[in-house]
Structures are given as C-alpha cells and as structure tokens.
XYZ file of C-alpha atoms in Angstrom:
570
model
C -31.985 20.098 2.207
C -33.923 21.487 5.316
C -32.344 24.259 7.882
C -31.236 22.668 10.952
C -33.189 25.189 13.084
C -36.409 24.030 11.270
C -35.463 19.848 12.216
C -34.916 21.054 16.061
C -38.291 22.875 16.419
C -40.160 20.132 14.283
C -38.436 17.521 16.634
C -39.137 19.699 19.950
C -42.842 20.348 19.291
C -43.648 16.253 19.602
C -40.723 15.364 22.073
C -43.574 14.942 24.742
C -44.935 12.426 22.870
C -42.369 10.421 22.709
C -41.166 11.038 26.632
C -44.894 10.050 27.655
C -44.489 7.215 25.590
C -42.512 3.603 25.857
C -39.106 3.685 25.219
C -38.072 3.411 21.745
C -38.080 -0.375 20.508
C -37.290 1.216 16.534
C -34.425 0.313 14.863
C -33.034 1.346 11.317
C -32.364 -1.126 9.287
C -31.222 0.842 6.163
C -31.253 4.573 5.377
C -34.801 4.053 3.676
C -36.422 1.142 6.193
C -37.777 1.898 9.609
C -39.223 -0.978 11.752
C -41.333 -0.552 15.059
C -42.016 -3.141 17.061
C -44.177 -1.594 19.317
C -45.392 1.337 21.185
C -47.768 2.486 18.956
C -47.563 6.316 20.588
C -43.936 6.311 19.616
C -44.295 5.218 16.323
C -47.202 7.765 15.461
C -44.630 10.685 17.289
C -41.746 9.344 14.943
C -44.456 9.584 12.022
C -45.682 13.115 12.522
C -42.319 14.333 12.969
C -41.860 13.056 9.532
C -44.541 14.572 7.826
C -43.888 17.973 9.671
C -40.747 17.486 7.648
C -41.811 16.905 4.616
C -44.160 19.585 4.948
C -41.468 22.581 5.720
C -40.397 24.230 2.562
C -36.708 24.216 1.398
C -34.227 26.432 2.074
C -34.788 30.290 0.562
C -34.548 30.355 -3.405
C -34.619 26.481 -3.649
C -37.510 24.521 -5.248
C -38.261 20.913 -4.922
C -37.047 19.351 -7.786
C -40.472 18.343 -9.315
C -41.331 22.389 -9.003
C -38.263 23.529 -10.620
C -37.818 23.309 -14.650
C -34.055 23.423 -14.133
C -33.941 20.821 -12.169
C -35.989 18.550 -13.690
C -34.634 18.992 -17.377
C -31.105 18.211 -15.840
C -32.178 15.376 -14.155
C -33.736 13.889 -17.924
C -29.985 14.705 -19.281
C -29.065 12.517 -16.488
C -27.336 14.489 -14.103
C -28.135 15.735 -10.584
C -28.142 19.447 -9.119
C -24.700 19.592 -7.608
C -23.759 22.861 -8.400
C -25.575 26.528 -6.746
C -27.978 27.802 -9.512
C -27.596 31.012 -9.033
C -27.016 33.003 -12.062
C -29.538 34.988 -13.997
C -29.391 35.459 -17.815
C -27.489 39.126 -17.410
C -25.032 37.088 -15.166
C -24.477 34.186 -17.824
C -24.454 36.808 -20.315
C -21.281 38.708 -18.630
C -19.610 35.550 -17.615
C -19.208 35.145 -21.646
C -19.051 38.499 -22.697
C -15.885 39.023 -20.022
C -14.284 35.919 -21.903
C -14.337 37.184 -25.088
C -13.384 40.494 -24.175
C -12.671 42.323 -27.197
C -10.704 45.037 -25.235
C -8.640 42.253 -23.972
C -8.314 40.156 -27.129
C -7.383 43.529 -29.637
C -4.946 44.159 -27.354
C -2.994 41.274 -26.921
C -3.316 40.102 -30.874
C -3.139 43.482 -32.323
C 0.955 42.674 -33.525
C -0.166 39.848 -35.448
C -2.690 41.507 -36.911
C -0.655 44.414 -38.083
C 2.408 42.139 -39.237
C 0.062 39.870 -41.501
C -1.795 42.226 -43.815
C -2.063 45.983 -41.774
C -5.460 47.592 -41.199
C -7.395 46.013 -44.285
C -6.718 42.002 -42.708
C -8.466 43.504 -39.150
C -10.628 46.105 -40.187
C -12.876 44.523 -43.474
C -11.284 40.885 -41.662
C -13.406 41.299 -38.799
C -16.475 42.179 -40.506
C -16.214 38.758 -42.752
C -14.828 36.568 -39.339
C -17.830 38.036 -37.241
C -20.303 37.070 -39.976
C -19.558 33.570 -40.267
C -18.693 33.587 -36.013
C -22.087 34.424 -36.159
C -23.242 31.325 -37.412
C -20.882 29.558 -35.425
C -22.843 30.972 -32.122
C -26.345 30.298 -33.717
C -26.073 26.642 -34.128
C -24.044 26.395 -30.643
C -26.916 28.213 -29.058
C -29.680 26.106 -30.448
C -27.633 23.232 -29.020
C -27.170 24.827 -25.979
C -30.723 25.664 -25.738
C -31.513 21.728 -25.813
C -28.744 20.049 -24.076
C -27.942 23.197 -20.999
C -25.476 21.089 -19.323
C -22.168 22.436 -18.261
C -20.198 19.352 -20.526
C -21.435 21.334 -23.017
C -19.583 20.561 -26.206
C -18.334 17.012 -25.755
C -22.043 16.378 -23.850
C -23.614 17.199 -27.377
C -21.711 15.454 -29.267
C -22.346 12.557 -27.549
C -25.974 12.916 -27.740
C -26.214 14.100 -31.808
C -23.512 11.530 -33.069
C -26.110 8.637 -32.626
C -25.537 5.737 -30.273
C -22.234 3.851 -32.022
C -20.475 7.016 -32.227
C -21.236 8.711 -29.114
C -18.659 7.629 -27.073
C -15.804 8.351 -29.425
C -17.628 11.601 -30.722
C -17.525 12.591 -27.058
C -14.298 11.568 -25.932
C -12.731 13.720 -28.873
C -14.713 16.765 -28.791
C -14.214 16.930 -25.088
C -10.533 16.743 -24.875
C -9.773 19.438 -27.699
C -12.308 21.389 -25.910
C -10.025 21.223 -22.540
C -6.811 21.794 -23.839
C -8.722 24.788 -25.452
C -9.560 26.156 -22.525
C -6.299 25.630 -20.883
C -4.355 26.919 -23.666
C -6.891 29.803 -23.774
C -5.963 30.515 -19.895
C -1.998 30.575 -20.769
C -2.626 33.222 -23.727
C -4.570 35.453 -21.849
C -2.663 35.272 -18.707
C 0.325 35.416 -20.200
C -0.163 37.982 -22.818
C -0.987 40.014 -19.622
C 2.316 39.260 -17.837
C 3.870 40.471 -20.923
C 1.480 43.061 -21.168
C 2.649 44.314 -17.576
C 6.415 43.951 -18.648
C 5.444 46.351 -21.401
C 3.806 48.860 -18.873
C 7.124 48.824 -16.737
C 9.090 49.698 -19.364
C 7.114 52.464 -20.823
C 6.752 53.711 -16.549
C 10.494 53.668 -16.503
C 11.776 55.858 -19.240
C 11.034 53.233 -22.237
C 13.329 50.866 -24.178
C 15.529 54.060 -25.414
C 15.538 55.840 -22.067
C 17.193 52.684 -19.921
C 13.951 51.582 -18.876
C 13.630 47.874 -17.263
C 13.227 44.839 -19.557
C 12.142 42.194 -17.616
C 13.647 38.711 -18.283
C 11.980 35.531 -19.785
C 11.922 34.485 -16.030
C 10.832 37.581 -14.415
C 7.611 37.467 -16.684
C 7.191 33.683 -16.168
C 6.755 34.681 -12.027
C 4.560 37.583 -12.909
C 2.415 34.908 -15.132
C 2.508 32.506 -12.142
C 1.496 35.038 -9.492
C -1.412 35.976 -12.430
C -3.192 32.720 -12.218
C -2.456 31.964 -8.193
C -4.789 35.185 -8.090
C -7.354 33.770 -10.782
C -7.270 30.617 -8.645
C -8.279 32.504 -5.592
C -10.824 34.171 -7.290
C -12.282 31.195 -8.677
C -12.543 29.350 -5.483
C -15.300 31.631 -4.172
C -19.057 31.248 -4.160
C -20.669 31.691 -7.376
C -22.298 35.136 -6.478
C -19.082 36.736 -5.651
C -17.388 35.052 -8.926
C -20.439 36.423 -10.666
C -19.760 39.997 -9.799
C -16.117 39.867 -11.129
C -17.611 39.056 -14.026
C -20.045 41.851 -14.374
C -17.711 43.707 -13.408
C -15.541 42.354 -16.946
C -18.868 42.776 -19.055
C -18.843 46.803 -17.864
C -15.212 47.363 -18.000
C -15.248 46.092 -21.573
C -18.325 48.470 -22.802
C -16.971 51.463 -20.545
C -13.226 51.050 -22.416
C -14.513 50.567 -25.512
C -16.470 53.722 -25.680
C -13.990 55.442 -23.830
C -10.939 54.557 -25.603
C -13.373 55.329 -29.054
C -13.495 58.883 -28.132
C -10.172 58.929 -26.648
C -7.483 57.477 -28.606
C -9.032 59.804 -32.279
C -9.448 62.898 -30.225
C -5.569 62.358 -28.888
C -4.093 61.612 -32.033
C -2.499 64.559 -34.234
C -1.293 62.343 -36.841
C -4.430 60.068 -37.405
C -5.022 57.783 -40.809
C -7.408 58.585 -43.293
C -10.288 56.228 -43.979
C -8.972 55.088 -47.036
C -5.618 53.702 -44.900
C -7.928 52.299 -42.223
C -10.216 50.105 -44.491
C -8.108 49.233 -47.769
C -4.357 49.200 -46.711
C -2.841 45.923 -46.876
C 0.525 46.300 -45.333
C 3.300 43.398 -46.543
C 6.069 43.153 -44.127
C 9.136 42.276 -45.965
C 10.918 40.472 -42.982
C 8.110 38.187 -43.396
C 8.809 36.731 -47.271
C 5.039 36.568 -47.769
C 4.153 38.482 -51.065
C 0.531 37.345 -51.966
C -1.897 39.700 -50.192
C -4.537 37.193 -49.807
C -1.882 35.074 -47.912
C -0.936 37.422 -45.909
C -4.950 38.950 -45.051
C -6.056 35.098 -44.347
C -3.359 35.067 -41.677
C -4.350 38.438 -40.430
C -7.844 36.613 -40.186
C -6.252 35.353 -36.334
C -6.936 38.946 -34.715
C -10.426 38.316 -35.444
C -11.158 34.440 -35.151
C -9.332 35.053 -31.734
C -10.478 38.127 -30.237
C -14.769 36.797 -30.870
C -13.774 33.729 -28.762
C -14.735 32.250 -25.595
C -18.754 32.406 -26.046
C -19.199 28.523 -25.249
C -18.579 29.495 -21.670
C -22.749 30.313 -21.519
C -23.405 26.460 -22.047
C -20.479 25.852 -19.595
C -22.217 27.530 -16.553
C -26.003 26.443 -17.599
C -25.856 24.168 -14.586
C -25.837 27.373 -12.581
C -27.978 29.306 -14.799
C -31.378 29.935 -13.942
C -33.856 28.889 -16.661
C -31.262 27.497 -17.788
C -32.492 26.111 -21.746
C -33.088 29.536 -22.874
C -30.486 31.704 -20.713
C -27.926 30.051 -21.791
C -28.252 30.301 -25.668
C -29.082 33.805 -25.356
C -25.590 34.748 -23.329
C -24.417 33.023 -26.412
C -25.988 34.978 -29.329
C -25.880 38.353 -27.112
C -22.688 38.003 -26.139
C -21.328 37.112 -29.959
C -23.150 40.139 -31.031
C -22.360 42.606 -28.527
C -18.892 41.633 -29.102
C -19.161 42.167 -32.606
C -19.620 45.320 -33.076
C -17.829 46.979 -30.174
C -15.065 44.948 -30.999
C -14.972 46.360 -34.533
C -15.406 50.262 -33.285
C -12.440 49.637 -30.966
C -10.389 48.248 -33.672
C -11.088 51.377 -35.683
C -10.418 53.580 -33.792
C -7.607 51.916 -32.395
C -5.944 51.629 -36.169
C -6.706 55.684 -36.313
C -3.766 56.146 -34.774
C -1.968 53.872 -36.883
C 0.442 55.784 -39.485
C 3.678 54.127 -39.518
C 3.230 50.471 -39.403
C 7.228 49.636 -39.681
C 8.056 52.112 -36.831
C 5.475 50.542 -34.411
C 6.635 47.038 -35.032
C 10.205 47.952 -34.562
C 11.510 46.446 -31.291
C 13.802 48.950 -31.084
C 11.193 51.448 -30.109
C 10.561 52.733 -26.937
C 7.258 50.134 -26.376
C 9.803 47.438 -27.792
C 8.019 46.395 -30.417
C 4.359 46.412 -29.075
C 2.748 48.127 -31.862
C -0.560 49.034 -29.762
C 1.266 50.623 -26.830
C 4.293 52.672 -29.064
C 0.920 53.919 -30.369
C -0.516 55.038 -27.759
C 2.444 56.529 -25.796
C 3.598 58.030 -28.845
C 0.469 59.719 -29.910
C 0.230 61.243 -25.810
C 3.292 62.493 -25.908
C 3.112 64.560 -29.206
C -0.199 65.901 -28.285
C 1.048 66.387 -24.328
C 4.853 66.049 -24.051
C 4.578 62.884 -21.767
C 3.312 59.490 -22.566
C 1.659 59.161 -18.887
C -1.995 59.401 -20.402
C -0.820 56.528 -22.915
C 0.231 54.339 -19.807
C -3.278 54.997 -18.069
C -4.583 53.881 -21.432
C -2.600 50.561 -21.146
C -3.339 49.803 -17.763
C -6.903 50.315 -18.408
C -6.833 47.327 -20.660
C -4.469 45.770 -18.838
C -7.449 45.459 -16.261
C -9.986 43.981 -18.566
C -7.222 41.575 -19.980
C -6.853 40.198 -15.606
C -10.858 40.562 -15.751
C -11.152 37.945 -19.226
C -8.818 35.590 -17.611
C -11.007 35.322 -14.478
C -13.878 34.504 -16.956
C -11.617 32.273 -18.700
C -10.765 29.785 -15.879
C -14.442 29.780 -14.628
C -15.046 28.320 -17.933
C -12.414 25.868 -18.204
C -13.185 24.555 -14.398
C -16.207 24.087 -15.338
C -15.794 22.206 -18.746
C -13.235 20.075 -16.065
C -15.819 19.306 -13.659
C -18.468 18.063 -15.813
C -15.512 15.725 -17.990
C -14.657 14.432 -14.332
C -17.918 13.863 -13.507
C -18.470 11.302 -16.575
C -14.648 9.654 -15.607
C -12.957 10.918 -19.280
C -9.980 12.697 -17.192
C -7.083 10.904 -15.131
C -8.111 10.672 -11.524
C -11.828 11.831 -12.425
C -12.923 11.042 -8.739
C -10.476 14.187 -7.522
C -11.775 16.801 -9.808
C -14.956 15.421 -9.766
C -15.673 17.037 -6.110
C -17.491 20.420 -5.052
C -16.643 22.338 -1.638
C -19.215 23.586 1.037
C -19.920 26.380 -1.424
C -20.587 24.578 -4.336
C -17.775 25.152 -6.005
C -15.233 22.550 -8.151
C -12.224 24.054 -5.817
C -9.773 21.113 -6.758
C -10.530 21.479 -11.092
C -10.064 25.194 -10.309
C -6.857 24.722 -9.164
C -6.195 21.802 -11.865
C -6.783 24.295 -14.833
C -4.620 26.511 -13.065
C -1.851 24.087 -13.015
C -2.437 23.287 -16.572
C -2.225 26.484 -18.063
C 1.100 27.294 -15.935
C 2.915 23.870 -17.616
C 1.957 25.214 -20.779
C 3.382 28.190 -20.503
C 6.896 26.444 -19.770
C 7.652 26.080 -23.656
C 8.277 29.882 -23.424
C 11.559 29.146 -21.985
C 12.416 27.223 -24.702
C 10.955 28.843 -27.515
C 9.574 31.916 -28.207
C 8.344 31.246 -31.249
C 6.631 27.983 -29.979
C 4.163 29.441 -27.343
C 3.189 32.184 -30.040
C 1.345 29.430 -31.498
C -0.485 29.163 -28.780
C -2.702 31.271 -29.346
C -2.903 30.028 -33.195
C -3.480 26.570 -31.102
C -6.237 28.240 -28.067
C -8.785 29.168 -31.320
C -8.045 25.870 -33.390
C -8.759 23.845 -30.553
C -12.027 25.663 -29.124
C -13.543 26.155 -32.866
C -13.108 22.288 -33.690
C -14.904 21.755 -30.467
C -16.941 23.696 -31.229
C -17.506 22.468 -35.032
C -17.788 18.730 -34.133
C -21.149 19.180 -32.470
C -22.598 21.060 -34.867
C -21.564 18.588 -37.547
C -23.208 15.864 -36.254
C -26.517 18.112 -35.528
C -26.817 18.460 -39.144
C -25.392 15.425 -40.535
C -26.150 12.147 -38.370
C -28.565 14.022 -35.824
C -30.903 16.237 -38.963
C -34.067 13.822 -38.405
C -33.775 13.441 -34.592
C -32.482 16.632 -33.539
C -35.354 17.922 -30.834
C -34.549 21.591 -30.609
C -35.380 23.390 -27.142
C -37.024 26.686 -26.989
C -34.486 28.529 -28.582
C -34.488 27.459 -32.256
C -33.346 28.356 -36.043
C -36.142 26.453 -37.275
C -35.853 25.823 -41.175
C -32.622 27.122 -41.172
C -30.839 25.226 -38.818
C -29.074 23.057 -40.704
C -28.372 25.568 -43.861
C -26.478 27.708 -40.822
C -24.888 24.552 -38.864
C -23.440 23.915 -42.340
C -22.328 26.950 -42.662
C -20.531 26.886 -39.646
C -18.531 23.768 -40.250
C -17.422 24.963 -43.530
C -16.337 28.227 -41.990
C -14.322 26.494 -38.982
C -12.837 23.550 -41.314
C -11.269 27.094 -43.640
C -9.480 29.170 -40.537
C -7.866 25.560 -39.540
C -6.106 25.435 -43.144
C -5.695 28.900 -42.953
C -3.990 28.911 -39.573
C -1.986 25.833 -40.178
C -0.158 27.347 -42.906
C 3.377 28.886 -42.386
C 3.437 32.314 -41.152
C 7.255 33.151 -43.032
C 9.393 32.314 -45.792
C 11.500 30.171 -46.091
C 10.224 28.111 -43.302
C 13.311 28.077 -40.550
C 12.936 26.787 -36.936
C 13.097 30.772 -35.737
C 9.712 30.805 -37.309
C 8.548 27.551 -37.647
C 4.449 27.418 -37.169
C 3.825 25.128 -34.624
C -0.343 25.122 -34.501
C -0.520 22.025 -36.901
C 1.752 20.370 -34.732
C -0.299 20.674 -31.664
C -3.525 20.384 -32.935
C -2.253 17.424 -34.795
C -1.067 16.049 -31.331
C -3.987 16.462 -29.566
C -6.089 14.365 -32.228
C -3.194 11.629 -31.902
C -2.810 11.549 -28.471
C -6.811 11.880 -27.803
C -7.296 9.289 -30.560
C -4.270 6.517 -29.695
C -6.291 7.322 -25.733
C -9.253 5.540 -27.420
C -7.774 3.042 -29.167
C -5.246 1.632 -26.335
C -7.368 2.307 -22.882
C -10.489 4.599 -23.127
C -12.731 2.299 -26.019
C -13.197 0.265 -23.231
C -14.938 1.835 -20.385
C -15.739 5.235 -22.067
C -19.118 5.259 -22.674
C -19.568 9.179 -23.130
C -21.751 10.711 -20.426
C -22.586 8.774 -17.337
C -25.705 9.049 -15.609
C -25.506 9.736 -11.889
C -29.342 10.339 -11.023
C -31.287 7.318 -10.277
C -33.567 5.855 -13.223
C-alpha cells in the first residue's frame, strides 16, 4: 500500500538506533506477531519505524479504507478493493453509452428492421421499445444504486430473492447474463467483419461491377483478427481503456448529428413523412401477412440497438462514488441513447424509397439495405458512391468502438462470477495483473465469443439468431432482478441514494411485464411455412441456456453454490 521510497527513508532515519543498539534477538512468529526478547533500544527503533509507517499517507488518489465511501460500502457487500477505482461518472457514463451505441446498433440491425414491417416497425417501434426500456433502466439503476458491485445482475438477485432462493436466483441470472454478453461480443464483432466485407465490395466496383465478395472464411479471419484487437485493448490499464471509451461516447453523438444533416441534405429522392412514420412494408418472401406480426418482429431493431446499459453496474467497482455514478450512467446513458438513436433512424429511413430494391442481394451493396442506400443516394447526387463509403466507414468505426465497450463489460461480469467460484476453473479468471486488470477473463470472453461465432459455418440462418438470442439473454437478466425487487424483496428492499420512491415497484412491474412480451415476441417464427432455411433458432438457445444452467444446479452446483462469497474478513 505504501511507496517503497517512503519504507527506505522511514527505515534509514532510525537505522542508528538500531546499529547503536544490541543485535537483533526479534523473531517473527507469524505475519501479525512480533516477539522481542530483549534489547529494549531495538525494540523501541523497530516500534517507531512502525508508527512512522502507519503515519505516511497512501499512495496519490488512494484513501484508507475507513476514509473512503467506496471502499467501505464494498467491503459491507462483502468484497474487497481489487480492482483500480478510477473512473468518474462521465467515464462510467461513456463506457455504457459506447455499448449501446445506437450508430453501431442501427447499422448492423437496420435489414431486419426493414424486412419485418418497413419504417412504421422502427420509426413509431422505437418510440414504444424506448418507453418501456426506460423502465427497464429505472428499476436496474435503483438496484444498481444499492448493490454497486461489478456481479451486478446475478449479485442482486442473490441479495432480493431472500435467503432460500438466493443461490439458485443467482446462479441463473448470472449465467444468462454471461452468455449475453458473449453472444453480445460475437454480434457486434461480427456484424462488423461483415460490415467490412460490405465496405470492400462497395471500394471495389460493387456486387454488379466484379467487386470482391469475401468468403464465409475470409470474414470468419477478419472477425478473429476483430476481437485479438479488442483483447489487446482490453488488457490495458483502466485509464487508457477509459479513453477508448470516451472516445465511443463522442464518436456516437458526432455521427449522429453528422450523418442527421448529412444523409437528408444528400438525398434527391427522400420519403415523405407520411412513408417514414406510417408505412408498414410486408415482404412477400417472408409469408407473414398480419401487420402486427410482422411490426412486433420489427420491434428487434429497437429492443437491440437500446442495449448494453447494465455495463454501468458492471464497472461500479471502478467507479468513483460508486452508489450513485453508477445508476446515473444507467438512466443517462438509456436516455441519451434514446433520442439520438431515434433522430438517426429518421433520418436514416429519409433516404429510404424503395424498400424491395435495397433488400435485393443482387444489388451492388448485396443486399445491405443501409449501405445500397447510402452509396446509391451519393452517387445520384455526385456520380460516385465514395462519400457513401466514408459514410460507412464512419460507422464502421463506432461499430469497432461498441465492441471495445462490449468486452470490458463482459470481462468484467466474468471476473466478479469467478470471484464467487460459479464458472469452471473460477481460480484462473478470478486473477488481476500488475495493472489491475482481469487480463486472463479478458481473453476468456474473447475466446467465447470467437466459438460462437463458429455456427456461421454451418448455418447462416443459425447465428442470425444471435442477435435475437444477445437481447433475450441480457433482458431476462436483466428482468430476474427486478422481479424479485418487487415481488419477494417489496418490504426489505433498502434503496441507496438513487431511488423511485413510491413508484418503484409500479415501474419494476412494469418492466417485467415488458421483458416477459419481446421474449414471446422474439421466439416466434420469423417466416412461413417454417423450413430449416429459416428456422428461428432464439427459443432454442435461450431454452438451452435455462436447461443447461438449470440441470448445472440440479446435478453439481446445488451443492457448493451458495451465490456470492465473501472474501473480506468479518
């Protein structure tokens, strides 16, 4: 805890004393237990030099722990300070606001959007998903706000599900939160591999103009060499990581109002208003009919892209004031996102006037809806698609930018499971470098989200649903501890200093209501008659990670898991 330079001059300024005195007859027994068994010179030299030490203040920006609030309040949850604490509430605040990038999230989900209902199921969708999100990120935050740990979810569940639940409440909630995370790292990262496949062919003439189509492999390496560089990134200090992400918060408002202006000004064929907020566009290919079908589907663009805020509670452990920082990274960033996120998609569907054509793979974007948009709407205003491609790569940078947000998160959420023994060989992840940082979890969710990114060599169709599967299996982490806040925890909830007050547990309801609809909704097949071409597999894996989490408990884990473990002395 103490500079080694300050030791050394403490030790040197009573060294004469203990020259001039007899030699040495102490011995240490124990770590805690000195014994002298004579010489009282020596002894009272060994004694000052010990009270000169506890004297010297700690190192720069560190506070004893009974001085520091953080500190202390983790050490009543039951944990110890093992990570750097570092990060102020603007920091926390971009760290979430980067991983729910709405630049990054339109972008890569704007197809599915499109496909299942046109501009009406993302336009007027993500005005009704945001609303009820909203309550979603209340009753997180005033969780947050009284449990800042970074086990977050699965950590309070454990604490609101009462004493004979806990451990199973815990054990579930935490692993649908990790594969969330994981499979929230492969859709981003991989969406941006394909997102740079896109950019190559639009660079090199376009699909009609012999440009180069990358294979399933080529993309797979590009996804690979992807995380390897969010690895890397994510095994420095926490202020460098920190920047990245500030970095993500501004490159998200700076597109957004950029692309705003932009993308309407460039546009000579441009939809009217009535298009943009009441077209519902039925895709025959599809054999969906009903409208309301097909806008709940479209619902996905907007669950998906507002995303990613429970990353605040993840790095609380490195958040300064820690109780009310986090919950406020987790409203701001919820609301921020919000709204730009629904001016982008505006003006992004401005441009949108031929839905069939854009969805066509045989145009020159091959099938990207988003980028045919945007190089087609450059080159009729300019006679080259160039300032379309800046465009794209533009959001191909915040897309790189979420995922470095995204496996901060999910290293985190690793670290803290680890640390209470719910993951195979807990003591490995469970470790922190010279810098503070969980290096070997970093490179664990790495690994994690490149296996499941394999199935895309077998099926297409299968890792599609993985981004159906990456909001499913955050939002039921999410929902489970806010079920049992207002359920089995309403009496003995003790709320920290962010609060709802009265309305706590009319919103937490709210919430679970909301999140128990979009996983019907997105567990429902996406195409008629149901074939194995496009078979929905979301209920599949969802429903496997509830077997396989649950058959855990009931063959191994109800028998040591006891939810979170204490590792601070009583």
């Amino acid at each position: 805890m103490y500079p080694k330079v300050k030791v050394k001059a403490a030790y040197a300024a009573i060294l004469p004393q203990v020259r001039a005195s007899s030699v040495l007859a102490c011995q240490s027994n124990s770590s805690s237990n000195l014994h002298c068994s004579s010489h009282p010179a020596t002894a009272t030299a060994v004694c000052e030099l010990i009270a000169r030490l506890n004297k010297m203040p700690p190192r720069s920006g560190e506070l004893p722990v009974a001085d520091d609030p953080d500190r202390t309040r983790l050490r009543q949850l039951g944990y110890k300070q093992e990570l750097k604490r570092g990060l102020s509430l603007l920091s926390n605040f971009a760290f979430s606001f980067s991983n729910i990038s709405v630049l990054a999230a339109v972008t890569t989900t704007y197809n599915t959007g499109l496909r299942y209902g046109g501009p009406a199921s993302m336009t007027l969708g993500w005005l009704l998903v945001a609303s009820f999100n909203g309550c979603v990120a209340l009753s997180m935050a005033e969780i947050c706000s009284a449990y800042p740990t970074s086990g977050g979810l699965y950590y309070w569940s454990a604490k609101l599900a009462g004493k004979d639940w806990a451990p199973l409440a815990s054990w579930v909630t935490g692993w649908f939160n990790i594969v969330g995370q994981w499979a929230g790292t492969t859709s981003v990262d991989f969406s941006l591999a394909q997102f740079v496949q896109v950019l190559v062919l639009l660079s090199t003439g376009g699909a009609n103009g012999n440009g180069y189509i990358a294979s399933k492999y080529v993309v797979l390496a590009i996804y690979g060499v992807i995380l390897i560089l969010h690895g890397l990134l994510n095994s420095l200090p926490i202020h460098c990581l920190s920047w990245f992400c500030h970095l993500g918060a501004f490159w998200n408002l700076a597109g957004v109002f950029i692309l705003t202006v932009l993308i309407p000004a460039v546009a000579k064929e441009r939809a009217s208003l009535e298009f943009i907020f009441t077209h519902c566009y039925t895709d025959d290919g599809v054999g969906i009919h009903s409208k309301i079908y097909l806008l709940a589907i479209g619902l996905l663009t907007s669950q998906f892209s507002l995303l990613g805020y429970d990353t605040s509670a993840h790095m609380s452990e490195e958040t300064k004031n820690a109780d009310w920082s986090g919950p406020m990274g987790i409203v701001v960033s919820v609301a921020l996102s919000s709204v730009f996120g629904w001016v982008y998609l505006v003006a992004l569907t401005s441009a949108v006037t031929n839905i069939p054509y854009l969805l066509d793979v045989g145009n020159d974007a091959g099938g990207n809806a988003l980028a045919q948009a945007l190089y087609g709407a450059f080159r009729l205003r300019f006679g080259s698609g160039a300032g379309g491609i800046v465009c794209l790569a533009a959001m191909a940078v915040a897309i790189f930018l979420c995922g470095v947000a995204s496996v901060a998160s999910s290293s985190r959420m690793g670290y803290a499971f680890s640390r209470d023994g719910a993951m195979p060989l807990s003591h490995v992840w469970y470790r922190v470098n010279n810098h503070d940082v969980p290096l070997n979890v970093v490179w664990l969710s790495v690994s994690g989200a490149f296996l499941m990114a394999l199935t895309s060599l077998g099926s297409q169709v299968a890792f599609q649903a993985m981004v159906s599967i990456t909001t499913l299996g955050a939002y039921i982490a999410y929902a489970l501890p806010i079920f049992f806040r207002v359920t089995t925890a309403r009496e003995s909830f003790e709320p920290g200093p962010f609060h709802l007050g009265k309305y706590g547990v009319a919103v937490g309801w709210v919430a679970v209501v909301w999140v128990a609809f979009v996983t019907v909704v997105f567990c429902l097949p996406v195409a008629y008659p149901v074939a194995e071409a496009n078979f929905n597999y979301t209920p599949v894996a969802i429903g496997g990670v509830l077997l396989l989490s649950l058959g855990a408990w009931v063959l191994h884990a109800r028998f040591w898991f006891r939810g979170p473990v204490t590792n601070v002395d009583a």
